[in-house]
Amino acid sequence: MPDTAQCRVCSGTVEEFFDFGRQPLADAFVTPGQTDGEFFYRMAVGMCQSCTMVQLMEEVPRQRMFHEDYPYLSSGSSVMRTHFEKTAEHFLNTELTGPDPFIVEFGSNDGIMLKSLADRGIRHLGVEPSGGVADMAAAKGIRVRKSFFEESSALEIAASDGQADVIYAANTFSHIAYVDSIFRGVKALLAPNGVFVFEDPYFLEIVERTSFDQIYDEHFYFFAVRSVQAMAAQYGLELVHVERLPVHGGEVRYTVAHAGARPVSPAVGELLTEEDARRLTDPGTLQGFGASVNKTREQLMGLLQDIRAQGGRVVGYGATAKSATVINYCGITPELVDFICDTTPAKQGKLTPGSHIPVRDAKAFAEPYPDYALLFAWNHADEIMAKERDFRMAGGRWILYTPEVKVV
Ligand code: SAH
Ligand code: TYD
Ligand code: ZN
């Protein structure tokens, strides 16, 4: 019998389909010499047998993940900066056209999206519990409330600023297990014809690309159109539009409105049909995913061990949160990957969680180039490979592990 849990959305039964075992927190980089007392939890994923929402079997307390020293910076990728500038532009041209529009973004991080709107004088508020990144946004002239978005903070915002025309969240809503509180907050804060727009990794892409490294403590839910539609309906809201996005390995942007307030676009039905055609929620699909994860693990470890046996040197590229799952589930050690280079100041000089691989400045990559670079930031492959053209010119090779293990 598979392990079960209670669905955080509909209280149905969640049946586990893959167990990654004991895992550390993906963004909990460790100071050398202070490796005692790391926090571990059992990381396993399941699907709700009633509403089909895919979710973690165990929740990590939010204050362990999102705090003053949360290291992730949204602005580390130029492709993502452009993506969010375009997002801001889109809202300006569509939803923020009234006399005094108001937009609330939760998980605003370093202000990557709100900056363009703040510069245009649009009334806005970022809601961000991680103090360090919230301060960075504030320093750019963005109005930020340092708190978790939930029912109580949403009610306070509605009382002080009025209702919002847009509530937006990128790569954040799927991080939040307590959806009941979020939806009660959204119901109260959203203007009668407003939209709640969120974009997160698409479960269909995770299955099709075997991008199992999208699974880690901060990613509590793995959304798909069917599960999001059911979830919105449960709270008096309606999924009115969906759009696939090419960023972060394939996402969907969901637009939700008060039930009956807006027409439902054909895109919703089209993507539902695609999910059904691909049998996304079939037990066989989920089992197949698990088998592919283990195949990736065997092939990647085999490759790294072969390279080491032949005296080759491998360096990791991008100390992503995702890498924690690959490294710890596969069992990658500092003997196999010398270090990981990363542009994020707060990660440099630290060790990766659980596995204790050193993280170094991006400059260390070329001093001298390794034989192979294991691309943990594979979602930024185009940007990074263009930037690091000289590495391949010098004979270096990239190792990729999604959708399959290959050397390019
Ligand atoms: N929107 C950015 C940041 C994503 S990282 C981007 O797409 O790049 C997720 C962010 O959500 C973190 O900065 C984290 O501190 C924040 N977060 C987590 N729980 C939250 C909550 N309940 N309310 C608001 N922000 C939250
Ligand atoms: P990302 O894949 O966006 O997210 P997550 O941590 O949620 O998996 O993280 C990208 C990481 O890669 C981040 O730590 C910054 C780093 N990075 C570089 O070092 N160089 C680059 O050119 C880019 C684009 C990212
Ligand atoms: Zn459910």
Coordinates of C-alpha atoms and ligand atoms in Angstrom, one line a residue:
M1 CA 0.0 0.0 0.0
P2 CA 1.4 3.4 -0.9
D3 CA 1.8 6.0 1.8
T4 CA -1.0 8.6 2.0
A5 CA -1.6 12.1 3.3
Q6 CA -4.5 14.5 3.4
C7 CA -4.8 16.9 0.4
R8 CA -4.0 20.5 1.5
V9 CA -6.5 21.8 -1.2
C10 CA -9.6 19.5 -0.9
S11 CA -8.9 17.2 2.1
G12 CA -9.0 14.2 -0.3
T13 CA -6.5 11.4 -0.1
V14 CA -3.0 12.0 -1.5
E15 CA -1.3 8.8 -2.7
E16 CA 2.5 8.9 -2.8
F17 CA 4.2 8.1 -6.1
F18 CA 7.8 8.8 -5.5
D19 CA 10.0 9.0 -2.4
F20 CA 13.3 10.9 -2.5
G21 CA 14.1 10.0 1.1
R22 CA 15.9 12.3 3.5
Q23 CA 16.6 15.7 1.9
P24 CA 18.1 19.0 3.2
L25 CA 16.5 22.4 2.5
A26 CA 17.4 23.3 -1.0
D27 CA 18.5 27.0 -0.3
A28 CA 20.1 26.3 3.1
F29 CA 23.7 26.8 2.1
V30 CA 26.1 26.0 4.9
T31 CA 29.1 27.9 6.3
P32 CA 32.3 25.8 6.1
G33 CA 33.0 24.4 9.6
Q34 CA 29.4 24.8 10.7
T35 CA 28.0 21.7 9.0
D36 CA 26.4 20.3 12.2
G37 CA 22.7 20.6 12.8
E38 CA 21.4 20.7 9.2
F39 CA 17.7 20.3 8.9
F40 CA 16.4 17.3 7.0
Y41 CA 12.9 16.1 6.1
R42 CA 11.4 13.2 4.1
M43 CA 10.8 14.4 0.6
A44 CA 8.1 12.5 -1.2
V45 CA 5.5 13.5 -3.8
G46 CA 1.9 12.3 -4.3
M47 CA -1.2 13.0 -6.2
C48 CA -4.7 13.7 -4.7
Q49 CA -7.1 11.0 -5.7
S50 CA -10.0 13.6 -5.7
C51 CA -8.7 16.9 -7.1
T52 CA -5.5 15.6 -8.8
M53 CA -3.2 18.2 -7.2
V54 CA 0.3 16.9 -7.0
Q55 CA 2.0 17.9 -3.7
L56 CA 4.7 17.1 -1.2
M57 CA 3.8 14.5 1.4
E58 CA 5.4 16.6 4.2
E59 CA 5.4 20.4 4.7
V60 CA 8.5 22.3 5.9
P61 CA 7.7 25.2 8.3
R62 CA 7.7 28.3 6.2
Q63 CA 10.0 30.3 8.5
R64 CA 12.8 27.7 8.0
M65 CA 12.7 28.4 4.2
F66 CA 11.9 32.1 3.9
H67 CA 13.8 34.4 6.3
E68 CA 16.2 37.3 6.5
D69 CA 19.0 35.3 4.8
Y70 CA 17.0 33.6 2.0
P71 CA 19.6 33.7 -0.8
Y72 CA 17.7 33.4 -4.1
L73 CA 17.8 36.6 -6.2
S74 CA 15.4 36.8 -9.1
S75 CA 17.5 39.3 -11.0
G76 CA 20.4 36.9 -11.5
S77 CA 19.2 36.1 -15.1
S78 CA 19.0 38.6 -17.9
V79 CA 16.4 36.4 -19.6
M80 CA 14.2 36.6 -16.5
R81 CA 14.7 40.4 -16.2
T82 CA 13.3 40.7 -19.8
H83 CA 10.5 38.2 -19.0
F84 CA 9.3 40.3 -16.1
E85 CA 9.7 43.6 -17.9
K86 CA 7.4 42.2 -20.6
T87 CA 5.0 40.9 -17.9
A88 CA 4.8 44.5 -16.4
E89 CA 4.2 45.9 -19.9
H90 CA 1.4 43.4 -20.4
F91 CA -0.3 44.4 -17.2
L92 CA 0.1 48.1 -18.1
N93 CA -1.6 47.5 -21.4
T94 CA -4.4 45.2 -20.2
E95 CA -5.4 45.3 -16.5
L96 CA -3.9 48.5 -15.2
T97 CA -5.6 51.0 -17.6
G98 CA -8.1 52.5 -15.1
P99 CA -7.8 55.9 -13.5
D100 CA -5.8 54.7 -10.4
P101 CA -4.9 51.1 -10.8
F102 CA -3.4 49.0 -8.0
I103 CA -1.3 45.9 -8.2
V104 CA -0.2 43.6 -5.4
E105 CA 2.6 41.1 -6.0
F106 CA 3.4 38.4 -3.4
G107 CA 6.9 36.9 -3.5
S108 CA 8.2 40.1 -5.1
N109 CA 11.8 39.1 -4.1
D110 CA 14.3 41.8 -5.3
G111 CA 11.7 43.7 -7.2
I112 CA 12.4 42.3 -10.6
M113 CA 8.8 42.7 -11.9
L114 CA 7.5 45.7 -9.8
K115 CA 10.5 47.9 -10.7
S116 CA 9.1 48.7 -14.2
L117 CA 5.7 49.6 -12.7
A118 CA 7.2 51.6 -9.8
D119 CA 9.2 53.6 -12.4
R120 CA 6.0 54.3 -14.3
G121 CA 4.3 55.6 -11.1
I122 CA 1.8 52.8 -10.9
R123 CA 0.3 52.2 -7.4
H124 CA 1.8 48.9 -6.2
L125 CA 2.8 46.8 -3.2
G126 CA 5.2 43.9 -3.0
V127 CA 4.6 41.4 -0.2
E128 CA 7.8 39.6 0.7
P129 CA 8.7 37.8 3.9
S130 CA 12.4 37.3 3.2
G131 CA 14.0 40.5 4.7
G132 CA 17.2 40.6 2.7
V133 CA 15.6 40.5 -0.8
A134 CA 12.8 42.8 0.3
D135 CA 15.3 45.4 1.3
M136 CA 16.9 45.2 -2.1
A137 CA 13.6 45.9 -3.7
A138 CA 12.9 48.8 -1.3
A139 CA 16.3 50.2 -2.3
K140 CA 15.1 50.3 -5.9
G141 CA 12.2 52.5 -4.9
I142 CA 9.6 49.7 -4.7
R143 CA 7.0 49.7 -1.9
V144 CA 7.3 46.5 0.0
R145 CA 5.6 45.0 3.0
K146 CA 7.8 42.6 4.8
S147 CA 5.4 39.8 5.6
F148 CA 3.9 36.6 4.3
F149 CA 0.9 37.0 2.1
E150 CA -2.0 35.2 3.7
E151 CA -5.5 36.0 4.8
S152 CA -4.6 38.5 7.6
S153 CA -2.1 40.5 5.5
A154 CA -4.5 40.6 2.6
L155 CA -7.2 42.0 4.8
E156 CA -4.9 44.7 6.1
I157 CA -3.9 45.7 2.6
A158 CA -7.5 45.8 1.4
A159 CA -8.3 48.1 4.4
S160 CA -5.4 50.4 4.0
D161 CA -5.0 50.6 0.1
G162 CA -8.3 49.3 -1.2
Q163 CA -8.9 46.4 -3.5
A164 CA -6.4 45.3 -6.2
D165 CA -6.9 45.2 -9.9
V166 CA -4.2 42.6 -10.2
I167 CA -2.8 40.2 -7.6
Y168 CA 0.3 38.6 -9.1
A169 CA 2.7 35.9 -8.0
A170 CA 5.5 34.3 -10.0
N171 CA 7.2 31.1 -8.7
T172 CA 5.6 31.7 -5.3
F173 CA 2.0 30.5 -5.1
S174 CA 3.2 26.9 -5.7
H175 CA 5.6 27.4 -2.7
I176 CA 2.7 27.9 -0.3
A177 CA 1.0 24.9 1.3
Y178 CA -1.7 27.0 3.1
V179 CA -3.8 27.7 0.0
D180 CA -7.1 28.2 2.0
S181 CA -5.6 31.3 3.7
I182 CA -4.3 32.6 0.4
F183 CA -7.6 32.2 -1.4
R184 CA -9.6 33.8 1.4
G185 CA -7.1 36.7 1.2
V186 CA -7.4 36.9 -2.6
K187 CA -11.2 36.8 -2.4
A188 CA -11.2 39.8 -0.1
L189 CA -8.4 41.8 -1.8
L190 CA -9.3 41.3 -5.4
A191 CA -11.5 44.0 -7.0
P192 CA -14.8 42.7 -8.5
N193 CA -13.4 42.6 -12.0
G194 CA -9.8 42.0 -11.0
V195 CA -7.5 39.1 -11.8
F196 CA -5.3 36.9 -9.8
V197 CA -2.4 35.8 -12.0
F198 CA 0.3 33.3 -11.1
E199 CA 2.9 31.4 -13.0
D200 CA 4.7 28.2 -11.8
P201 CA 6.5 25.1 -13.2
Y202 CA 4.0 23.0 -15.2
F203 CA 3.7 19.4 -13.9
L204 CA 3.2 18.2 -17.5
E205 CA 6.7 19.5 -18.4
I206 CA 8.2 18.0 -15.2
V207 CA 6.9 14.6 -16.2
E208 CA 7.8 15.0 -19.9
R209 CA 11.3 16.3 -19.2
T210 CA 11.9 14.2 -16.1
S211 CA 12.9 17.4 -14.5
F212 CA 12.6 15.9 -11.0
D213 CA 14.9 18.6 -9.6
Q214 CA 11.9 20.9 -9.6
I215 CA 10.8 18.9 -6.6
Y216 CA 12.3 20.3 -3.4
D217 CA 11.1 21.8 -0.1
E218 CA 10.0 25.2 -1.4
H219 CA 8.0 23.7 -4.3
F220 CA 5.0 22.3 -2.4
Y221 CA 2.6 22.0 -5.3
F222 CA 3.1 21.0 -8.9
F223 CA 0.3 22.7 -10.7
A224 CA -1.6 21.5 -13.8
V225 CA -4.6 23.0 -15.5
R226 CA -7.0 20.4 -14.1
S227 CA -5.9 20.8 -10.5
V228 CA -5.8 24.6 -10.6
Q229 CA -9.2 24.8 -12.1
A230 CA -10.6 22.6 -9.3
M231 CA -8.8 24.5 -6.6
A232 CA -10.0 27.9 -7.8
A233 CA -13.6 26.7 -8.1
Q234 CA -13.5 25.5 -4.5
Y235 CA -12.9 29.1 -3.3
G236 CA -15.6 30.9 -5.4
L237 CA -13.1 31.8 -8.2
E238 CA -12.7 30.6 -11.7
L239 CA -9.8 29.8 -14.0
V240 CA -10.4 32.0 -17.0
H241 CA -7.2 31.8 -19.0
V242 CA -3.9 29.8 -19.3
E243 CA -0.8 30.5 -21.2
R244 CA 2.4 28.4 -21.5
L245 CA 5.6 30.1 -20.7
P246 CA 9.1 29.0 -21.9
V247 CA 10.9 30.1 -18.7
H248 CA 12.3 27.9 -15.9
G249 CA 11.9 24.8 -17.9
G250 CA 8.3 25.3 -18.9
E251 CA 5.6 27.0 -16.8
V252 CA 2.0 27.9 -17.1
R253 CA 0.6 31.4 -16.3
Y254 CA -2.9 31.0 -14.8
T255 CA -5.4 33.8 -14.7
V256 CA -8.2 33.5 -12.1
A257 CA -11.2 35.8 -11.6
H258 CA -14.2 35.9 -9.3
A259 CA -16.6 33.2 -10.5
G260 CA -18.7 34.4 -13.4
A261 CA -16.9 37.8 -13.7
R262 CA -15.1 37.0 -17.0
P263 CA -15.5 34.8 -19.9
V264 CA -13.4 31.6 -19.9
S265 CA -10.9 31.6 -22.8
P266 CA -10.7 28.5 -25.1
A267 CA -7.1 28.0 -24.0
V268 CA -8.3 26.5 -20.8
G269 CA -10.2 23.7 -22.5
E270 CA -7.4 23.2 -25.0
L271 CA -4.7 22.6 -22.4
L272 CA -7.1 20.3 -20.4
T273 CA -7.5 18.2 -23.5
E274 CA -3.8 18.0 -23.9
E275 CA -3.3 16.9 -20.3
D276 CA -5.9 14.2 -20.8
A277 CA -4.3 13.1 -24.1
R278 CA -1.0 12.7 -22.4
R279 CA -2.6 10.8 -19.5
L280 CA -1.0 13.2 -17.0
T281 CA -2.9 11.9 -14.0
D282 CA -2.8 8.1 -14.8
P283 CA -1.0 5.9 -12.3
G284 CA 1.1 4.5 -15.1
T285 CA 2.4 8.0 -16.0
L286 CA 3.4 8.7 -12.5
Q287 CA 5.1 5.3 -12.2
G288 CA 6.9 5.9 -15.5
F289 CA 8.1 9.2 -14.1
G290 CA 9.6 7.5 -11.1
A291 CA 11.4 4.9 -13.4
S292 CA 12.8 7.8 -15.5
V293 CA 14.1 9.5 -12.4
N294 CA 16.0 6.4 -11.4
K295 CA 17.4 6.0 -14.9
T296 CA 18.7 9.5 -14.8
R297 CA 20.3 8.9 -11.5
E298 CA 22.1 5.8 -12.8
Q299 CA 23.2 7.4 -16.0
L300 CA 24.4 10.6 -14.4
M301 CA 26.4 8.8 -11.7
G302 CA 27.8 6.4 -14.2
L303 CA 29.0 9.3 -16.4
L304 CA 30.5 11.3 -13.5
Q305 CA 32.3 8.2 -12.2
D306 CA 33.7 7.4 -15.6
I307 CA 35.0 10.9 -16.1
R308 CA 36.6 10.8 -12.6
A309 CA 38.2 7.4 -13.3
Q310 CA 39.7 8.8 -16.5
G311 CA 41.2 11.8 -14.6
G312 CA 38.7 14.3 -16.0
R313 CA 37.6 17.3 -13.9
V314 CA 33.9 18.4 -13.5
V315 CA 32.7 21.7 -12.1
G316 CA 29.0 22.5 -11.5
Y317 CA 27.4 25.5 -13.0
G318 CA 24.7 27.3 -11.0
A319 CA 24.1 26.4 -7.3
T320 CA 20.4 26.3 -7.9
A321 CA 17.8 25.1 -5.4
K322 CA 17.0 22.4 -7.9
S323 CA 20.5 21.1 -7.8
A324 CA 20.0 20.1 -4.1
T325 CA 17.6 17.3 -5.3
V326 CA 19.9 16.0 -8.0
I327 CA 23.0 16.1 -5.9
N328 CA 21.5 14.6 -2.8
Y329 CA 19.2 12.0 -4.5
C330 CA 22.0 10.9 -6.9
G331 CA 24.7 11.0 -4.2
I332 CA 27.0 13.5 -6.0
T333 CA 30.0 14.3 -3.8
P334 CA 32.8 16.9 -3.8
E335 CA 35.0 14.0 -5.1
L336 CA 32.9 14.0 -8.3
V337 CA 32.2 17.7 -8.7
D338 CA 35.0 20.0 -7.5
F339 CA 32.9 23.0 -6.8
I340 CA 29.9 24.9 -8.2
C341 CA 30.2 28.4 -9.6
D342 CA 27.4 30.9 -9.1
T343 CA 26.9 34.6 -9.4
T344 CA 24.8 35.0 -6.1
P345 CA 27.0 36.7 -3.5
A346 CA 25.1 35.0 -0.6
K347 CA 25.9 31.5 -1.9
Q348 CA 29.6 32.1 -2.6
G349 CA 32.0 30.8 0.0
K350 CA 29.3 28.4 1.3
L351 CA 28.8 24.7 0.9
T352 CA 25.8 23.1 -0.8
P353 CA 23.2 21.7 1.6
G354 CA 23.6 18.1 2.6
S355 CA 26.4 17.4 0.1
H356 CA 28.9 20.1 1.1
I357 CA 30.2 20.9 -2.3
P358 CA 31.9 24.4 -2.2
V359 CA 30.2 27.3 -4.1
R360 CA 32.5 29.7 -5.7
D361 CA 32.4 33.0 -7.6
A362 CA 31.5 32.7 -11.3
K363 CA 35.0 33.8 -12.2
A364 CA 36.4 30.6 -10.7
F365 CA 34.9 28.7 -13.7
A366 CA 37.7 29.8 -16.1
E367 CA 40.6 29.5 -13.6
P368 CA 41.3 27.1 -15.4
Y369 CA 38.3 25.7 -17.3
P370 CA 37.3 22.2 -16.2
D371 CA 36.9 19.4 -18.7
Y372 CA 33.2 19.2 -18.1
A373 CA 30.6 21.6 -16.7
L374 CA 27.5 20.0 -15.1
L375 CA 24.8 22.5 -15.8
F376 CA 22.5 22.7 -12.8
A377 CA 21.0 25.9 -14.0
W378 CA 19.7 24.1 -17.2
N379 CA 16.6 26.3 -17.3
H380 CA 19.0 29.1 -18.2
A381 CA 21.0 27.0 -20.7
D382 CA 20.7 29.4 -23.7
E383 CA 21.8 32.4 -21.6
I384 CA 24.7 30.6 -19.9
M385 CA 26.0 28.8 -22.9
A386 CA 26.0 32.1 -24.9
K387 CA 27.9 33.8 -22.1
E388 CA 30.4 31.0 -21.7
R389 CA 31.1 30.5 -25.4
D390 CA 34.8 30.4 -24.7
F391 CA 34.5 27.3 -22.5
R392 CA 33.4 25.2 -25.5
M393 CA 35.9 26.9 -27.7
A394 CA 38.6 25.7 -25.3
G395 CA 37.3 22.1 -25.7
G396 CA 35.1 22.1 -22.6
R397 CA 31.8 20.1 -22.7
W398 CA 28.5 20.6 -21.0
I399 CA 26.7 17.8 -19.1
L400 CA 22.9 18.0 -19.1
Y401 CA 20.6 15.7 -17.3
T402 CA 17.2 16.8 -18.5
P403 CA 15.3 15.6 -20.5
E404 CA 18.0 13.0 -20.5
V405 CA 21.7 12.6 -19.6
K406 CA 23.9 13.9 -22.4
V407 CA 27.2 15.6 -23.1
V408 CA 27.1 18.5 -25.6
Ligands
SAH1 N1 8.7 36.2 -8.0 C1 10.2 36.0 -8.0 C2 10.6 35.2 -6.7 C3 10.4 33.8 -6.6 S1 11.2 33.0 -5.2 C4 10.6 35.2 -9.2 O1 9.7 34.7 -9.9 O2 11.8 35.2 -9.5 C5 9.8 32.9 -4.1 C6 9.6 34.1 -3.2 O3 8.4 34.0 -2.5 C7 10.7 34.2 -2.2 O4 11.3 35.5 -2.3 C8 10.0 34.0 -0.9 O5 10.5 34.8 0.2 C9 8.6 34.4 -1.2 N2 7.5 33.9 -0.4 C10 7.3 32.7 0.1 N3 6.1 32.5 0.8 C11 5.5 33.7 0.6 C12 4.2 34.2 1.1 N4 3.4 33.5 1.8 N5 3.9 35.5 0.7 C13 4.8 36.3 0.0 N6 6.0 35.8 -0.4 C14 6.3 34.6 -0.1
TYD2 P1 17.3 29.3 -10.8 O1 17.4 28.2 -11.8 O2 16.7 30.5 -11.4 O3 16.4 28.9 -9.6 P2 16.4 27.8 -8.4 O4 17.5 28.2 -7.4 O5 15.0 28.1 -7.9 O6 16.6 26.5 -8.9 O7 18.7 29.7 -10.2 C1 19.7 30.0 -11.0 C2 21.0 30.0 -10.3 O8 22.1 30.0 -11.2 C3 21.2 31.2 -9.3 O9 21.8 30.7 -8.1 C4 22.1 32.1 -10.1 C5 22.9 31.2 -11.0 N1 23.3 31.7 -12.3 C6 24.7 31.9 -12.5 O10 25.5 31.6 -11.7 N2 25.0 32.4 -13.7 C7 24.1 32.8 -14.7 O11 24.4 33.3 -15.8 C8 22.7 32.6 -14.4 C9 21.6 32.9 -15.4 C10 22.3 32.0 -13.2
ZN3 ZN -7.3 17.3 -3.4

